[in-house]
XYZ file of C-alpha atoms in Angstrom:
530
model
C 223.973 76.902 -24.975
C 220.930 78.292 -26.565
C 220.623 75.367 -29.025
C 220.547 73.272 -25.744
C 218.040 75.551 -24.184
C 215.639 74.847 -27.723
C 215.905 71.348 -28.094
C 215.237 71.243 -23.934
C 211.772 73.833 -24.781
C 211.068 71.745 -27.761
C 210.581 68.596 -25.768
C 208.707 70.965 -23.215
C 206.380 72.031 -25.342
C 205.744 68.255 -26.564
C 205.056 67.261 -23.069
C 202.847 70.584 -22.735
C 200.519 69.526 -25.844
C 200.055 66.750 -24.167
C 199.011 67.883 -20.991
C 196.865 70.816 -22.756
C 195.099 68.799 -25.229
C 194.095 66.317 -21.519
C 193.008 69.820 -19.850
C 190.825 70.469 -23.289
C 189.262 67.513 -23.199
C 188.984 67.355 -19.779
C 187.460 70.796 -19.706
C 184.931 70.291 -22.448
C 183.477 67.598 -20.842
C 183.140 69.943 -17.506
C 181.640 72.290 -19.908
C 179.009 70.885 -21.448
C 178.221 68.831 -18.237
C 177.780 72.193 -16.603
C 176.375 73.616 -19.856
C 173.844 71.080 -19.546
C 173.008 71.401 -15.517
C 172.506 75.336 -16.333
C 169.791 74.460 -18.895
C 168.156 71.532 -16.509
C 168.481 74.177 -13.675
C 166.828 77.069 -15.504
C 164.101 74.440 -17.283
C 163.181 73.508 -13.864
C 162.870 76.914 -12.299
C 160.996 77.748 -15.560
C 158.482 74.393 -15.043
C 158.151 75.691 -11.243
C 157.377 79.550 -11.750
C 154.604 78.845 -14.511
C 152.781 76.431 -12.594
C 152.926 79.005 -9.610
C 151.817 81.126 -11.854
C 149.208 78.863 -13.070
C 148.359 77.843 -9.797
C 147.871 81.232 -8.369
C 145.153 82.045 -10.653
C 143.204 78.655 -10.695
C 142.902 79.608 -6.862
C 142.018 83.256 -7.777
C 139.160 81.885 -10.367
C 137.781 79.570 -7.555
C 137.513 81.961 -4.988
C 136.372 84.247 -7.430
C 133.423 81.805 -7.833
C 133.225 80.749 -4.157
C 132.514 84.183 -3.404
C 129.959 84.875 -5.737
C 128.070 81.499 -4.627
C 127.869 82.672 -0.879
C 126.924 86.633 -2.092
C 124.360 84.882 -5.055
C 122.847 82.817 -2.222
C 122.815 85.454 0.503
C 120.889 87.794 -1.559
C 118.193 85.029 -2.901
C 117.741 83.804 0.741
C 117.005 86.855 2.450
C 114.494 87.745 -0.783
C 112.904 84.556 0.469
C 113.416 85.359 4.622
C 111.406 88.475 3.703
C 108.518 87.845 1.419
C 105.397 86.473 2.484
C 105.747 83.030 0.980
C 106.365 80.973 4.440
C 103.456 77.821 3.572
C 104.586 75.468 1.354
C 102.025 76.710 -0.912
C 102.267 76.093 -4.617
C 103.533 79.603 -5.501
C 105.463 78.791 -2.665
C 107.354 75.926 -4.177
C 107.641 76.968 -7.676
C 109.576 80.102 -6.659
C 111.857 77.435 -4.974
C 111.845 75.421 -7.775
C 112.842 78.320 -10.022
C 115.775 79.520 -8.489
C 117.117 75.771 -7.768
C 116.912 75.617 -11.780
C 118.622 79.538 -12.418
C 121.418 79.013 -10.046
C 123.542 75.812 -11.248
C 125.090 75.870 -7.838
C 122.049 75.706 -6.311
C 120.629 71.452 -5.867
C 117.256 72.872 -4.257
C 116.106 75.170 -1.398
C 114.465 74.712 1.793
C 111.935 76.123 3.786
C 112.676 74.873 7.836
C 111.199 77.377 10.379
C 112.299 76.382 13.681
C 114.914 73.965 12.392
C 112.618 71.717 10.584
C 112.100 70.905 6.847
C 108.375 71.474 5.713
C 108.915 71.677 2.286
C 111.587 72.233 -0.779
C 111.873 72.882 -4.260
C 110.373 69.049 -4.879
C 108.878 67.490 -1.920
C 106.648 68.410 1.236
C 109.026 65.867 3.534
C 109.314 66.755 6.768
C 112.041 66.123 9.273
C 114.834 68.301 11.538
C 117.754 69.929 10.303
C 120.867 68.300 12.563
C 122.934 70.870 14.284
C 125.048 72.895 12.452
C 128.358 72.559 11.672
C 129.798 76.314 11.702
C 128.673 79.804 11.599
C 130.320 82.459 8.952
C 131.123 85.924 9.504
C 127.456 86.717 8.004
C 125.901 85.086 10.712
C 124.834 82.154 8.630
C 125.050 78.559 9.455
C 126.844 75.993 7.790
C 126.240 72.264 7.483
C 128.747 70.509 5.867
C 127.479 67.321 4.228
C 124.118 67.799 4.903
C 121.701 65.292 1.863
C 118.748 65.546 3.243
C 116.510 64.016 1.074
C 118.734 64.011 -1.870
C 121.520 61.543 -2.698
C 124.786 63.554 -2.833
C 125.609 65.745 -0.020
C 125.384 69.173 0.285
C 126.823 72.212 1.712
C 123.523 73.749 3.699
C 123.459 77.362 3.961
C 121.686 79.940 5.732
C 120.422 81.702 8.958
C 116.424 80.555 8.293
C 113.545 79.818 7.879
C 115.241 79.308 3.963
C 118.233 77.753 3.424
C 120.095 77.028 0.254
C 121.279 73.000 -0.795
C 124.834 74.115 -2.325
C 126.571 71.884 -4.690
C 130.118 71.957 -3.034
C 131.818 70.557 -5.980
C 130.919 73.871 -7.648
C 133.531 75.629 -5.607
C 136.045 74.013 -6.454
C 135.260 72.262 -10.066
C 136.559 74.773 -12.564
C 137.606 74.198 -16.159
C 141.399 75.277 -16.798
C 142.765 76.178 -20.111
C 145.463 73.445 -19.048
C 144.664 69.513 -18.741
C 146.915 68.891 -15.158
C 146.375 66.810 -12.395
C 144.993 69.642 -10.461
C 143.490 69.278 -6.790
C 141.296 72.731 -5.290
C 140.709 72.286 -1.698
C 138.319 74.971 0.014
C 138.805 75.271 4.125
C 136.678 77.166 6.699
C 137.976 77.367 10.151
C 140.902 74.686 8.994
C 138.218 72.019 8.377
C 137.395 71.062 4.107
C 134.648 72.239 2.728
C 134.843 71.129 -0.574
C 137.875 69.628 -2.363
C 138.265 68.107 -6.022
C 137.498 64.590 -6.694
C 139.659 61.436 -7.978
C 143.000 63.194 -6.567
C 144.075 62.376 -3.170
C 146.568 64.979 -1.972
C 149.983 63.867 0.185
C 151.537 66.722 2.961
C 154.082 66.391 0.938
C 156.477 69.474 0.411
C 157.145 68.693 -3.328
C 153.630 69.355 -3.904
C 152.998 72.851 -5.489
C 150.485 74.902 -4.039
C 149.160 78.684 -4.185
C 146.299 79.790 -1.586
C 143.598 82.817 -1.399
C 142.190 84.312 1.118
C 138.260 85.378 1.003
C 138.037 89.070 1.111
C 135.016 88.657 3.402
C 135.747 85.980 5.589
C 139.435 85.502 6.328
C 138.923 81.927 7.450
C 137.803 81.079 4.372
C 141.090 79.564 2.101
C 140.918 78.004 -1.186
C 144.133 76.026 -2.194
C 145.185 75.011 -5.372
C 147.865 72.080 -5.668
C 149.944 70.428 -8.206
C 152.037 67.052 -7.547
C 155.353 66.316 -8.450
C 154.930 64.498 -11.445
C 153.181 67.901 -12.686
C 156.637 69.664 -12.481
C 158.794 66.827 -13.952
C 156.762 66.821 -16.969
C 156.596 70.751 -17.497
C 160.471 70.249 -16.371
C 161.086 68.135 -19.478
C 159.168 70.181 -21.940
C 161.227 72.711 -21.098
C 164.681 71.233 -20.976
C 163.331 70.020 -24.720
C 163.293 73.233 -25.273
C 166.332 74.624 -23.921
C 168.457 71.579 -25.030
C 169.396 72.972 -28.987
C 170.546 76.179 -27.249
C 171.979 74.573 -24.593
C 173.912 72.552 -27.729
C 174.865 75.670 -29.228
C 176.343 77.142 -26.077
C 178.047 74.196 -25.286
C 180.051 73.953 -28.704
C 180.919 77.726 -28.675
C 182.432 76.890 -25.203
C 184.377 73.714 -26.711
C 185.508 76.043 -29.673
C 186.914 78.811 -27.423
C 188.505 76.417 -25.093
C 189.956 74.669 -28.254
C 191.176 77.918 -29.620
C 192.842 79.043 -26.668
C 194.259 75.633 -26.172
C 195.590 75.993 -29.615
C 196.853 79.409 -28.977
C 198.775 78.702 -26.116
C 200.541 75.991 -27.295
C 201.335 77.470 -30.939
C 202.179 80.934 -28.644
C 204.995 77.980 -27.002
C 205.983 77.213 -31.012
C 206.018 80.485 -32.539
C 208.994 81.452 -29.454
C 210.843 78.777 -30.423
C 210.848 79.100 -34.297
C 210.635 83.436 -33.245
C 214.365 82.739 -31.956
C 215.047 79.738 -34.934
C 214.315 82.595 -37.602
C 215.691 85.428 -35.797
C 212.662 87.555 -35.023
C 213.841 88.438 -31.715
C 215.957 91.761 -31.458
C 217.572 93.545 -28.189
C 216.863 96.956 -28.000
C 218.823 99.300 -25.540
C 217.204 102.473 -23.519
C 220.015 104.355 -22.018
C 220.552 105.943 -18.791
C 221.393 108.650 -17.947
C 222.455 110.381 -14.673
C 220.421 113.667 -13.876
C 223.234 115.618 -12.475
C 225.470 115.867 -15.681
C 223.418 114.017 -18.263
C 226.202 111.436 -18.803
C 225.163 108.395 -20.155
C 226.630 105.349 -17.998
C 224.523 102.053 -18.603
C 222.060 101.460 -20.602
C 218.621 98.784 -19.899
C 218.101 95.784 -22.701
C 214.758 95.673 -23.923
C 213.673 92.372 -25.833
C 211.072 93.604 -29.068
C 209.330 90.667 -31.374
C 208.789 91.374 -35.235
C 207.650 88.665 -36.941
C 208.811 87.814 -40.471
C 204.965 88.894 -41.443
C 205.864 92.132 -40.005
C 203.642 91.912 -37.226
C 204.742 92.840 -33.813
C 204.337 90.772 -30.570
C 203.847 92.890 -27.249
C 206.492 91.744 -24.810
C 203.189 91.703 -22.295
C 201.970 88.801 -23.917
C 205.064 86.578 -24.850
C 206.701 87.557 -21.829
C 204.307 87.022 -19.416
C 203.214 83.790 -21.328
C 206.850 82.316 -21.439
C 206.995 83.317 -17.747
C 204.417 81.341 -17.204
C 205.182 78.338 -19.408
C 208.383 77.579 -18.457
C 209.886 79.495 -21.584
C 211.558 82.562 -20.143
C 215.085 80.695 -19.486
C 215.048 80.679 -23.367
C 214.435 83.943 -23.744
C 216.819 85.337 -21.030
C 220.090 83.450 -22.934
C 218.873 84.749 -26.186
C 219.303 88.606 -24.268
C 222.670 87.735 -22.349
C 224.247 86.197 -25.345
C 223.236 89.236 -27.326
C 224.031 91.557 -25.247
C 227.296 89.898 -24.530
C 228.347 90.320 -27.881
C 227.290 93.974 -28.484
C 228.692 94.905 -25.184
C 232.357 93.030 -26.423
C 231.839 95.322 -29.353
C 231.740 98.626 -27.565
C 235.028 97.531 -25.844
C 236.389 101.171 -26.128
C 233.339 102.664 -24.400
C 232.371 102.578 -20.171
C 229.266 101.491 -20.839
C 227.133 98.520 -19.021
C 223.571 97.170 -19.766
C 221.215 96.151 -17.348
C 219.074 92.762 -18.200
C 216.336 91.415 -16.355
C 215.756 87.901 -14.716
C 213.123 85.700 -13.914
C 212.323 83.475 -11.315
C 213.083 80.841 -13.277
C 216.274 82.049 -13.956
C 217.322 82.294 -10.007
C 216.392 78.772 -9.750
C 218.723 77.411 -12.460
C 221.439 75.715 -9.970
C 223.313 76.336 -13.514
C 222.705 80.235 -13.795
C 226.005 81.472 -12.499
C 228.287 79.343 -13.648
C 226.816 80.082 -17.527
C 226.800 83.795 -17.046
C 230.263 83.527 -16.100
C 231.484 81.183 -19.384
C 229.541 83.868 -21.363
C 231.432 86.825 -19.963
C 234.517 84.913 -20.012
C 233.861 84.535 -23.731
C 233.573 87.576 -24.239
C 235.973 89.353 -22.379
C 233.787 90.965 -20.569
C 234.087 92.344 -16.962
C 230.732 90.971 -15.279
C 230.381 94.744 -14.221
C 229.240 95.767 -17.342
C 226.245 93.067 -17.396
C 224.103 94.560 -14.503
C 221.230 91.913 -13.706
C 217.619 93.411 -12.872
C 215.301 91.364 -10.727
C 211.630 92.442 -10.449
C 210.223 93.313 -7.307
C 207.565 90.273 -7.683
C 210.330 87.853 -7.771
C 211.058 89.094 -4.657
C 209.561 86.570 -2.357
C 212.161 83.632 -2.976
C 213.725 80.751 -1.101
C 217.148 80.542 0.068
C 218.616 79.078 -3.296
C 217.474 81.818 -5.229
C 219.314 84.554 -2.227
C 221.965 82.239 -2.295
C 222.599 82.709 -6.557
C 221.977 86.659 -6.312
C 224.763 86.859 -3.590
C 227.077 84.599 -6.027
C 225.769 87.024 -8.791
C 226.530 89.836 -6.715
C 230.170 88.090 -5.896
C 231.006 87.930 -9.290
C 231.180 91.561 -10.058
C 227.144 92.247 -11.514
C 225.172 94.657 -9.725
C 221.574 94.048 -8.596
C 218.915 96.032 -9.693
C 215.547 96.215 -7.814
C 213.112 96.685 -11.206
C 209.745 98.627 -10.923
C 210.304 98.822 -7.229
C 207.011 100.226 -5.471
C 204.688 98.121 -7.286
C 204.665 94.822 -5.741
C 205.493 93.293 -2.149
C 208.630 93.630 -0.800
C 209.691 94.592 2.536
C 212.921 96.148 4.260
C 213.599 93.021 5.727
C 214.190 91.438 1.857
C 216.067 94.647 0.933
C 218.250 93.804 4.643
C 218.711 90.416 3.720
C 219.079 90.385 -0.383
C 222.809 92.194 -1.823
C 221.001 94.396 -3.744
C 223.045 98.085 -5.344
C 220.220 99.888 -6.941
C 216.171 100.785 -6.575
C 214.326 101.191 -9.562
C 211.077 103.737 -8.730
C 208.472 102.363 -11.424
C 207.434 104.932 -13.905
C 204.006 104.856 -12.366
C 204.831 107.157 -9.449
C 207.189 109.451 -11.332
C 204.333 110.551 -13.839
C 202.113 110.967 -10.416
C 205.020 113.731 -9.358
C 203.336 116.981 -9.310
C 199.444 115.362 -10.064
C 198.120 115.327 -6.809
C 197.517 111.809 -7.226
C 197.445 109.782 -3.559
C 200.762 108.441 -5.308
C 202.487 111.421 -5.348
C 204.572 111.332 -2.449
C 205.553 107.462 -3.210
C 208.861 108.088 -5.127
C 210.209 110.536 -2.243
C 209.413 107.851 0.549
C 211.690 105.389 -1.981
C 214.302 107.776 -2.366
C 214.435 108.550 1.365
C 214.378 104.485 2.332
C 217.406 103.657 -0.439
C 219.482 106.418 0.770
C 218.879 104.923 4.652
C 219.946 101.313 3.450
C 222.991 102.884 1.179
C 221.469 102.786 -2.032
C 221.417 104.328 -5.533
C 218.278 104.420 -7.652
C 217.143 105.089 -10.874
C 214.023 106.498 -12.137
C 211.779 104.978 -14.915
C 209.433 106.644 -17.562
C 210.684 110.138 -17.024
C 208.833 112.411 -19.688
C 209.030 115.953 -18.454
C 212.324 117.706 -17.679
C 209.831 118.665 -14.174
C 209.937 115.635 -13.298
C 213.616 115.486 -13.814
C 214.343 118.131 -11.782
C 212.173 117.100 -9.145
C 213.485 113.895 -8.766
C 217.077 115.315 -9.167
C 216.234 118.005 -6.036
C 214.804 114.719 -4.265
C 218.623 112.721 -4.770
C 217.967 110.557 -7.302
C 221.204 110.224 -9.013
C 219.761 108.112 -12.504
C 216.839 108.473 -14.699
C 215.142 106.569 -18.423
C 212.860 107.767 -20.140
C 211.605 109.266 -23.227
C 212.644 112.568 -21.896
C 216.056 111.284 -22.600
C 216.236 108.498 -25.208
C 213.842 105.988 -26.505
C 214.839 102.255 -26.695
C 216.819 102.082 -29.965
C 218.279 99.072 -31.700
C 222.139 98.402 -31.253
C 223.071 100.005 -34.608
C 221.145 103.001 -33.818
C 222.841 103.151 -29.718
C 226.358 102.598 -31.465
C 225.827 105.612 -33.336
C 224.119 107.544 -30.392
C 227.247 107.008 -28.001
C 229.512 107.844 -31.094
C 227.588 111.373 -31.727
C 229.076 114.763 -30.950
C 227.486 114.650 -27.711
C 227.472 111.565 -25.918
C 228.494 112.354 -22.767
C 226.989 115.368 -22.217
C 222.942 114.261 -22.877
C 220.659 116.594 -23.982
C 216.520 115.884 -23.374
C 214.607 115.027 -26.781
C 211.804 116.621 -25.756
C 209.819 118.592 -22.659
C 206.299 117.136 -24.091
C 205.463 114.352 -22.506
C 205.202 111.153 -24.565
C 203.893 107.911 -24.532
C 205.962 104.849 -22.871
C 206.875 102.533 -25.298
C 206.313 99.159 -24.721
């Protein structure tokens, strides 16, 4: 049967590297492809914070400026509203003249008392200022493309008889560290008052854009904007730059995925050639019962020792033949071993308890193989007790159907680690089950004051309700033995008792002056044993 079972997990485990190595590639290819729209993401999110950033203090550095023209030109225009120069005399013009030439901002300056023009920094025209356009918070007026008698227009400003000719491109025309198409737009009262030349700005959302506020006049807003081709090429100078280490991370991804891929399926060889070479060994924990101490059954424990003399933890090849469809192996390996230790111990009462999977319910097969085996072996199927963990639990009615067969047969059914997962009554009403097994968790809670303490009690009191037995696992203390004897428990494993020993060594146990009568090893508490 077992050399059945390995040529049938041989050609499992062919079809499994198959369908692994499709998974690794597959899941490389998700990798990097992820890998790589990470790195794009962050690039991009990069590209768009520094030009914010960049952005935000163009706009600071213009209003910085646009401030100081207004204050510059407010303080040189009411020097001129209050001296005596008011004819167009030559002293008259030259101080015009000379702060036209100090301020760069400044194209020229006029002298207009009652809104007209008599003079300026360079000519004696005369003519009428046009209405104004707006007034500022200052009480100044504003004329918005205002040329008089030059070519370019102007931003005229000032309450009179002087008013200042301001260059508006000076506002907004400042020199960047950074070569971008950049485009500064200064508002008052939501209407342009100067804005940068050659770029013509879309209301479109993808553009970038950071705005300040004047500190003086809060309808005053300079803009700064950037358009979307701005943040596709800062976008690719940084995805140039992310793109090595986005290489890097993307083959340290491949190589774990490889490695695991690798491990799993070698884990799938290495049980296979484990039970080929004999690695595998059944070790037996009795138990006892806590009234007398007499040793009735004991539980079969499967330990891996490789030839290397490394040991395997039965968490990790258990659970990974569980969930590889390898456990069915594993399970005949036990039975048949424990078959034939059991037929040696003819002379002696004693019956082992092994546990099932899943899996092993579902085998339409199960049954009938168990019973060959016993058969075999002369065994009464009493003396093979079968434990089923409380996570198999929630099965179908084929699975019910084989542990009522099971049960039929003469095995008893243990409940293993009971407590732990999700059963109900209604599966302990419906399933022919003889014994509860209160995980060890909850005994060593007995007498901690843990919010677990009072667990094993409620099991006790539930099993005795529905007419069962139960054993206790992981006992360590001889208090806890006592309390779990006061609450009715009539069985109990644990180090307190026995550890899990090989056959050889339980042989000689049950043939020792004192087997019936069991003593505790220890009252210190120890460490479970895995």
């Amino acid at each position: 049967m077992r050399d059945i079972l390995l040529n049938i997990g041989r050609k499992h485990n062919q079809m499994r590297k198959k369908k692994l190595l499709w998974q690794a590639i597959l899941i490389s290819i998700l990798t990097c492809v992820a890998v790589t729209l990470f790195a794009a993401w962050l690039a991009r999110e990069q590209a768009k914070e520094n030009l914010q950033a960049y952005l935000q203090d163009v706009a600071e550095q213009a209003m910085m400026r646009s401030d100081r023209v207004f204050t510059l030109s407010g303080l040189f225009l009411d020097e001129l509203d209050h001296s005596a120069l008011n004819d167009c005399s030559e002293a008259h013009q030259q101080r015009l003249s000379e702060i036209a030439f100090d301020e760069l901002f400044v194209r020229s300056v006029l002298y207009a008392p009652d809104n007209i023009v008599q003079c300026s920094a360079s000519s004696r025209r005369v003519y009428p200022l046009p209405a104004w356009d707006q007034k500022t918070t200052m009480g100044r007026s504003l004329w918005f493309e205002f040329k008089g008698r030059l070519p370019k227009p102007s931003l005229l400003y000032g309450t009179g008889p002087h008013y200042a000719m301001i260059n508006p491109l000076y506002l907004v025309d400042i020199l960047p560290a950074q070569k971008r198409a950049l485009y500064i737009e200064a508002v008052l009262h939501q209407r342009v008052l100067a804005s940068t030349k050659g770029v013509r700005v879309k209301t479109d959302q993808a553009w970038l854009q950071q705005s300040r506020l004047s500190k003086s006049n809060p309808n005053y807003k300079i803009t700064a904007y950037l358009p979307p081709a701005e943040l596709q090429r800062a976008w690719l100078t940084y995805f140039k730059d992310l793109l090595p280490l986005g290489i890097v991370l993307c083959t340290l991804l491949i190589g774990i995925i490889v490695w695991l891929t690798r491990r799993s399926f070698t884990m799938g060889l290495e049980i296979i050639e484990g039970l080929q070479l004999g690695e595998f060994e059944v070790h037996y924990q009795p138990i006892v019962a806590l009234a007398s101490g007499e040793v009735s059954s004991a539980e079969a424990l499967l330990r891996w020792k490789r030839q290397n003399g490394s040991k395997i933890s039965p968490d990790l090849f258990i659970g990974y033949a569980e969930e590889n469809g390898q456990i069915s192996l594993l399970t005949q390996f036990v039975l048949e071993k424990v078959a034939s230790d059991l037929a040696q111990l003819a002379n002696m009462d004693i019956a082992v308890a092994v546990n099932l999977s899943g899996e092993d319910l579902a085998s339409p097969l199960f049954v009938e193989n168990l019973a060959a085996l016993c058969k075999k072996h002369q065994l009464a199927p009493k003396r093979i007790k079968l434990e089923i963990t409380e996570r198999s639990l929630v099965m179908g009615q084929n699975e019910i159907a084989v542990i009522t067969r099971l049960r039929e047969a003469g095995h008893m059914i243990l409940i293993d680690d009971f407590g732990t997962g999700y059963s109900s009554l209604s599966y302990l009403h419906n399933l022919p089950v003889d014994i509860l097994k209160i995980d060890k968790s909850f005994v060593q809670a007995l007498g901690s004051g843990a919010a677990t303490h009072h667990v094993a009690s409620h099991i006790v009191q539930m099993a005795k309700a529905l007419g069962l037995s139960v054993v206790a696992e992981g006992i360590e203390t001889s208090g806890q033995a006592d309390t779990l004897k006061e609450m009715g428990v009539e069985w109990g494993q644990g180090w307190l008792y026995a550890k899990a020993m090989t056959y050889a060594d339980l042989k000689q146990f049950l043939q020792g002056p004192t087997p019936v009568s069991l003593k505790p090893l220890s009252f210190t508490p120890l460490s479970e044993a895995v």
